[in-house]
Amino acid sequence: MARIPSAVVAATGLVGGYGVARWTKKRQLGGAVLAVAGAAAAQQWRRQAGGKAAGALSAAYVAAFAGSHPLAKKVGAWPSVLGVAGAVALASWVVADRNG
């Protein structure tokens, strides 16, 4: 089975978590999607790049989620979510996926 790059897993968690929360009107369900994808990405980051990198990328994932809220007030919800998801995906690719 083909491995899904951690950049895709992380970006999907951020975008999917927001989308699920918005469309179902259940924030907890969106949070569950966000958490499951974040945990899966963190496992990949640890395997591919080590514990320190996984910790840094996990912090970036959480910061992206938190930062998307005030950013959304300036640029809109979807542009905010897509922007932070892209930033996390790029960081994940550079740190963990690029050489794998």
mmCIF file with all atom_site columns, C-alpha atoms in Angstrom:
data_model
loop_
_atom_site.group_PDB
_atom_site.id
_atom_site.type_symbol
_atom_site.label_atom_id
_atom_site.label_alt_id
_atom_site.label_comp_id
_atom_site.label_asym_id
_atom_site.label_entity_id
_atom_site.label_seq_id
_atom_site.pdbx_PDB_ins_code
_atom_site.Cartn_x
_atom_site.Cartn_y
_atom_site.Cartn_z
_atom_site.occupancy
_atom_site.B_iso_or_equiv
_atom_site.pdbx_formal_charge
_atom_site.auth_seq_id
_atom_site.auth_comp_id
_atom_site.auth_asym_id
_atom_site.auth_atom_id
_atom_site.pdbx_PDB_model_num
ATOM 1   C CA . MET A 1 1   ? 0.000   0.000  0.000  1.00 0.00 ? 1   MET A CA 1
ATOM 2   C CA . ALA A 1 2   ? 1.320   3.434  -0.943 1.00 0.00 ? 2   ALA A CA 1
ATOM 3   C CA . ARG A 1 3   ? 2.312   5.723  1.910  1.00 0.00 ? 3   ARG A CA 1
ATOM 4   C CA . ILE A 1 4   ? 0.467   9.017  2.116  1.00 0.00 ? 4   ILE A CA 1
ATOM 5   C CA . PRO A 1 5   ? 2.968   11.853 2.695  1.00 0.00 ? 5   PRO A CA 1
ATOM 6   C CA . SER A 1 6   ? 2.755   13.421 6.137  1.00 0.00 ? 6   SER A CA 1
ATOM 7   C CA . ALA A 1 7   ? 2.285   16.825 4.485  1.00 0.00 ? 7   ALA A CA 1
ATOM 8   C CA . VAL A 1 8   ? -0.961  15.568 2.950  1.00 0.00 ? 8   VAL A CA 1
ATOM 9   C CA . VAL A 1 9   ? -2.128  14.022 6.234  1.00 0.00 ? 9   VAL A CA 1
ATOM 10  C CA . ALA A 1 10  ? -1.490  17.238 8.166  1.00 0.00 ? 10  ALA A CA 1
ATOM 11  C CA . ALA A 1 11  ? -3.112  19.531 5.590  1.00 0.00 ? 11  ALA A CA 1
ATOM 12  C CA . THR A 1 12  ? -6.089  17.202 5.316  1.00 0.00 ? 12  THR A CA 1
ATOM 13  C CA . GLY A 1 13  ? -6.507  17.280 9.092  1.00 0.00 ? 13  GLY A CA 1
ATOM 14  C CA . LEU A 1 14  ? -6.672  21.057 9.167  1.00 0.00 ? 14  LEU A CA 1
ATOM 15  C CA . VAL A 1 15  ? -8.925  21.442 6.133  1.00 0.00 ? 15  VAL A CA 1
ATOM 16  C CA . GLY A 1 16  ? -11.020 18.376 6.910  1.00 0.00 ? 16  GLY A CA 1
ATOM 17  C CA . GLY A 1 17  ? -11.445 19.306 10.553 1.00 0.00 ? 17  GLY A CA 1
ATOM 18  C CA . TYR A 1 18  ? -12.744 22.728 9.631  1.00 0.00 ? 18  TYR A CA 1
ATOM 19  C CA . GLY A 1 19  ? -14.949 21.362 6.866  1.00 0.00 ? 19  GLY A CA 1
ATOM 20  C CA . VAL A 1 20  ? -16.514 18.708 9.077  1.00 0.00 ? 20  VAL A CA 1
ATOM 21  C CA . ALA A 1 21  ? -17.152 21.220 11.873 1.00 0.00 ? 21  ALA A CA 1
ATOM 22  C CA . ARG A 1 22  ? -18.703 23.699 9.468  1.00 0.00 ? 22  ARG A CA 1
ATOM 23  C CA . TRP A 1 23  ? -20.891 21.288 7.506  1.00 0.00 ? 23  TRP A CA 1
ATOM 24  C CA . THR A 1 24  ? -22.108 19.200 10.426 1.00 0.00 ? 24  THR A CA 1
ATOM 25  C CA . LYS A 1 25  ? -22.348 22.176 12.819 1.00 0.00 ? 25  LYS A CA 1
ATOM 26  C CA . LYS A 1 26  ? -20.636 19.940 15.398 1.00 0.00 ? 26  LYS A CA 1
ATOM 27  C CA . ARG A 1 27  ? -17.329 21.472 16.470 1.00 0.00 ? 27  ARG A CA 1
ATOM 28  C CA . GLN A 1 28  ? -16.420 18.372 18.479 1.00 0.00 ? 28  GLN A CA 1
ATOM 29  C CA . LEU A 1 29  ? -16.612 16.211 15.357 1.00 0.00 ? 29  LEU A CA 1
ATOM 30  C CA . GLY A 1 30  ? -14.334 18.601 13.503 1.00 0.00 ? 30  GLY A CA 1
ATOM 31  C CA . GLY A 1 31  ? -11.977 18.553 16.470 1.00 0.00 ? 31  GLY A CA 1
ATOM 32  C CA . ALA A 1 32  ? -11.896 14.768 16.343 1.00 0.00 ? 32  ALA A CA 1
ATOM 33  C CA . VAL A 1 33  ? -10.903 14.854 12.673 1.00 0.00 ? 33  VAL A CA 1
ATOM 34  C CA . LEU A 1 34  ? -8.222  17.443 13.480 1.00 0.00 ? 34  LEU A CA 1
ATOM 35  C CA . ALA A 1 35  ? -6.874  15.352 16.373 1.00 0.00 ? 35  ALA A CA 1
ATOM 36  C CA . VAL A 1 36  ? -6.819  12.007 14.560 1.00 0.00 ? 36  VAL A CA 1
ATOM 37  C CA . ALA A 1 37  ? -5.042  13.457 11.534 1.00 0.00 ? 37  ALA A CA 1
ATOM 38  C CA . GLY A 1 38  ? -2.610  15.341 13.786 1.00 0.00 ? 38  GLY A CA 1
ATOM 39  C CA . ALA A 1 39  ? -1.757  12.169 15.696 1.00 0.00 ? 39  ALA A CA 1
ATOM 40  C CA . ALA A 1 40  ? -1.252  10.238 12.459 1.00 0.00 ? 40  ALA A CA 1
ATOM 41  C CA . ALA A 1 41  ? 0.981   12.975 11.056 1.00 0.00 ? 41  ALA A CA 1
ATOM 42  C CA . ALA A 1 42  ? 2.975   13.145 14.303 1.00 0.00 ? 42  ALA A CA 1
ATOM 43  C CA . GLN A 1 43  ? 3.672   9.407  14.139 1.00 0.00 ? 43  GLN A CA 1
ATOM 44  C CA . GLN A 1 44  ? 4.947   9.787  10.587 1.00 0.00 ? 44  GLN A CA 1
ATOM 45  C CA . TRP A 1 45  ? 7.042   12.807 11.529 1.00 0.00 ? 45  TRP A CA 1
ATOM 46  C CA . ARG A 1 46  ? 8.652   10.899 14.381 1.00 0.00 ? 46  ARG A CA 1
ATOM 47  C CA . ARG A 1 47  ? 9.450   7.905  12.148 1.00 0.00 ? 47  ARG A CA 1
ATOM 48  C CA . GLN A 1 48  ? 10.770  10.003 9.283  1.00 0.00 ? 48  GLN A CA 1
ATOM 49  C CA . ALA A 1 49  ? 12.540  12.879 11.015 1.00 0.00 ? 49  ALA A CA 1
ATOM 50  C CA . GLY A 1 50  ? 12.906  12.037 14.724 1.00 0.00 ? 50  GLY A CA 1
ATOM 51  C CA . GLY A 1 51  ? 11.384  13.227 17.964 1.00 0.00 ? 51  GLY A CA 1
ATOM 52  C CA . LYS A 1 52  ? 12.567  16.839 17.939 1.00 0.00 ? 52  LYS A CA 1
ATOM 53  C CA . ALA A 1 53  ? 11.279  17.425 14.431 1.00 0.00 ? 53  ALA A CA 1
ATOM 54  C CA . ALA A 1 54  ? 7.995   15.716 15.288 1.00 0.00 ? 54  ALA A CA 1
ATOM 55  C CA . GLY A 1 55  ? 7.618   17.960 18.327 1.00 0.00 ? 55  GLY A CA 1
ATOM 56  C CA . ALA A 1 56  ? 8.301   21.082 16.285 1.00 0.00 ? 56  ALA A CA 1
ATOM 57  C CA . LEU A 1 57  ? 5.917   20.066 13.508 1.00 0.00 ? 57  LEU A CA 1
ATOM 58  C CA . SER A 1 58  ? 3.240   19.124 16.034 1.00 0.00 ? 58  SER A CA 1
ATOM 59  C CA . ALA A 1 59  ? 3.614   22.553 17.626 1.00 0.00 ? 59  ALA A CA 1
ATOM 60  C CA . ALA A 1 60  ? 3.295   24.127 14.171 1.00 0.00 ? 60  ALA A CA 1
ATOM 61  C CA . TYR A 1 61  ? 0.119   22.087 13.535 1.00 0.00 ? 61  TYR A CA 1
ATOM 62  C CA . VAL A 1 62  ? -1.475  23.288 16.786 1.00 0.00 ? 62  VAL A CA 1
ATOM 63  C CA . ALA A 1 63  ? -0.291  26.858 16.183 1.00 0.00 ? 63  ALA A CA 1
ATOM 64  C CA . ALA A 1 64  ? -1.775  26.756 12.680 1.00 0.00 ? 64  ALA A CA 1
ATOM 65  C CA . PHE A 1 65  ? -5.125  25.656 14.080 1.00 0.00 ? 65  PHE A CA 1
ATOM 66  C CA . ALA A 1 66  ? -5.064  28.381 16.732 1.00 0.00 ? 66  ALA A CA 1
ATOM 67  C CA . GLY A 1 67  ? -3.732  31.032 14.354 1.00 0.00 ? 67  GLY A CA 1
ATOM 68  C CA . SER A 1 68  ? -6.345  30.329 11.718 1.00 0.00 ? 68  SER A CA 1
ATOM 69  C CA . HIS A 1 69  ? -9.044  31.799 13.978 1.00 0.00 ? 69  HIS A CA 1
ATOM 70  C CA . PRO A 1 70  ? -7.745  35.388 14.209 1.00 0.00 ? 70  PRO A CA 1
ATOM 71  C CA . LEU A 1 71  ? -6.522  35.211 10.610 1.00 0.00 ? 71  LEU A CA 1
ATOM 72  C CA . ALA A 1 72  ? -10.051 34.281 9.499  1.00 0.00 ? 72  ALA A CA 1
ATOM 73  C CA . LYS A 1 73  ? -11.318 37.602 10.849 1.00 0.00 ? 73  LYS A CA 1
ATOM 74  C CA . LYS A 1 74  ? -9.016  39.365 8.382  1.00 0.00 ? 74  LYS A CA 1
ATOM 75  C CA . VAL A 1 75  ? -9.150  37.189 5.251  1.00 0.00 ? 75  VAL A CA 1
ATOM 76  C CA . GLY A 1 76  ? -12.154 34.892 5.704  1.00 0.00 ? 76  GLY A CA 1
ATOM 77  C CA . ALA A 1 77  ? -12.510 31.374 7.051  1.00 0.00 ? 77  ALA A CA 1
ATOM 78  C CA . TRP A 1 78  ? -11.635 29.259 4.023  1.00 0.00 ? 78  TRP A CA 1
ATOM 79  C CA . PRO A 1 79  ? -8.655  31.381 2.893  1.00 0.00 ? 79  PRO A CA 1
ATOM 80  C CA . SER A 1 80  ? -7.349  31.251 6.450  1.00 0.00 ? 80  SER A CA 1
ATOM 81  C CA . VAL A 1 81  ? -7.708  27.480 6.783  1.00 0.00 ? 81  VAL A CA 1
ATOM 82  C CA . LEU A 1 82  ? -6.212  26.840 3.351  1.00 0.00 ? 82  LEU A CA 1
ATOM 83  C CA . GLY A 1 83  ? -3.316  29.206 4.074  1.00 0.00 ? 83  GLY A CA 1
ATOM 84  C CA . VAL A 1 84  ? -2.336  27.633 7.383  1.00 0.00 ? 84  VAL A CA 1
ATOM 85  C CA . ALA A 1 85  ? -2.818  24.143 5.955  1.00 0.00 ? 85  ALA A CA 1
ATOM 86  C CA . GLY A 1 86  ? -0.468  25.035 3.109  1.00 0.00 ? 86  GLY A CA 1
ATOM 87  C CA . ALA A 1 87  ? 2.121   26.402 5.525  1.00 0.00 ? 87  ALA A CA 1
ATOM 88  C CA . VAL A 1 88  ? 2.020   23.250 7.664  1.00 0.00 ? 88  VAL A CA 1
ATOM 89  C CA . ALA A 1 89  ? 2.163   21.041 4.574  1.00 0.00 ? 89  ALA A CA 1
ATOM 90  C CA . LEU A 1 90  ? 5.216   22.914 3.292  1.00 0.00 ? 90  LEU A CA 1
ATOM 91  C CA . ALA A 1 91  ? 6.990   22.655 6.654  1.00 0.00 ? 91  ALA A CA 1
ATOM 92  C CA . SER A 1 92  ? 6.131   18.967 6.866  1.00 0.00 ? 92  SER A CA 1
ATOM 93  C CA . TRP A 1 93  ? 7.443   18.312 3.374  1.00 0.00 ? 93  TRP A CA 1
ATOM 94  C CA . VAL A 1 94  ? 10.689  20.206 4.016  1.00 0.00 ? 94  VAL A CA 1
ATOM 95  C CA . VAL A 1 95  ? 11.372  18.553 7.384  1.00 0.00 ? 95  VAL A CA 1
ATOM 96  C CA . ALA A 1 96  ? 10.012  15.025 6.937  1.00 0.00 ? 96  ALA A CA 1
ATOM 97  C CA . ASP A 1 97  ? 8.818   14.105 3.442  1.00 0.00 ? 97  ASP A CA 1
ATOM 98  C CA . ARG A 1 98  ? 11.363  15.602 1.070  1.00 0.00 ? 98  ARG A CA 1
ATOM 99  C CA . ASN A 1 99  ? 14.008  12.914 1.545  1.00 0.00 ? 99  ASN A CA 1
ATOM 100 C CA . GLY A 1 100 ? 11.653  9.977  1.990  1.00 0.00 ? 100 GLY A CA 1
#
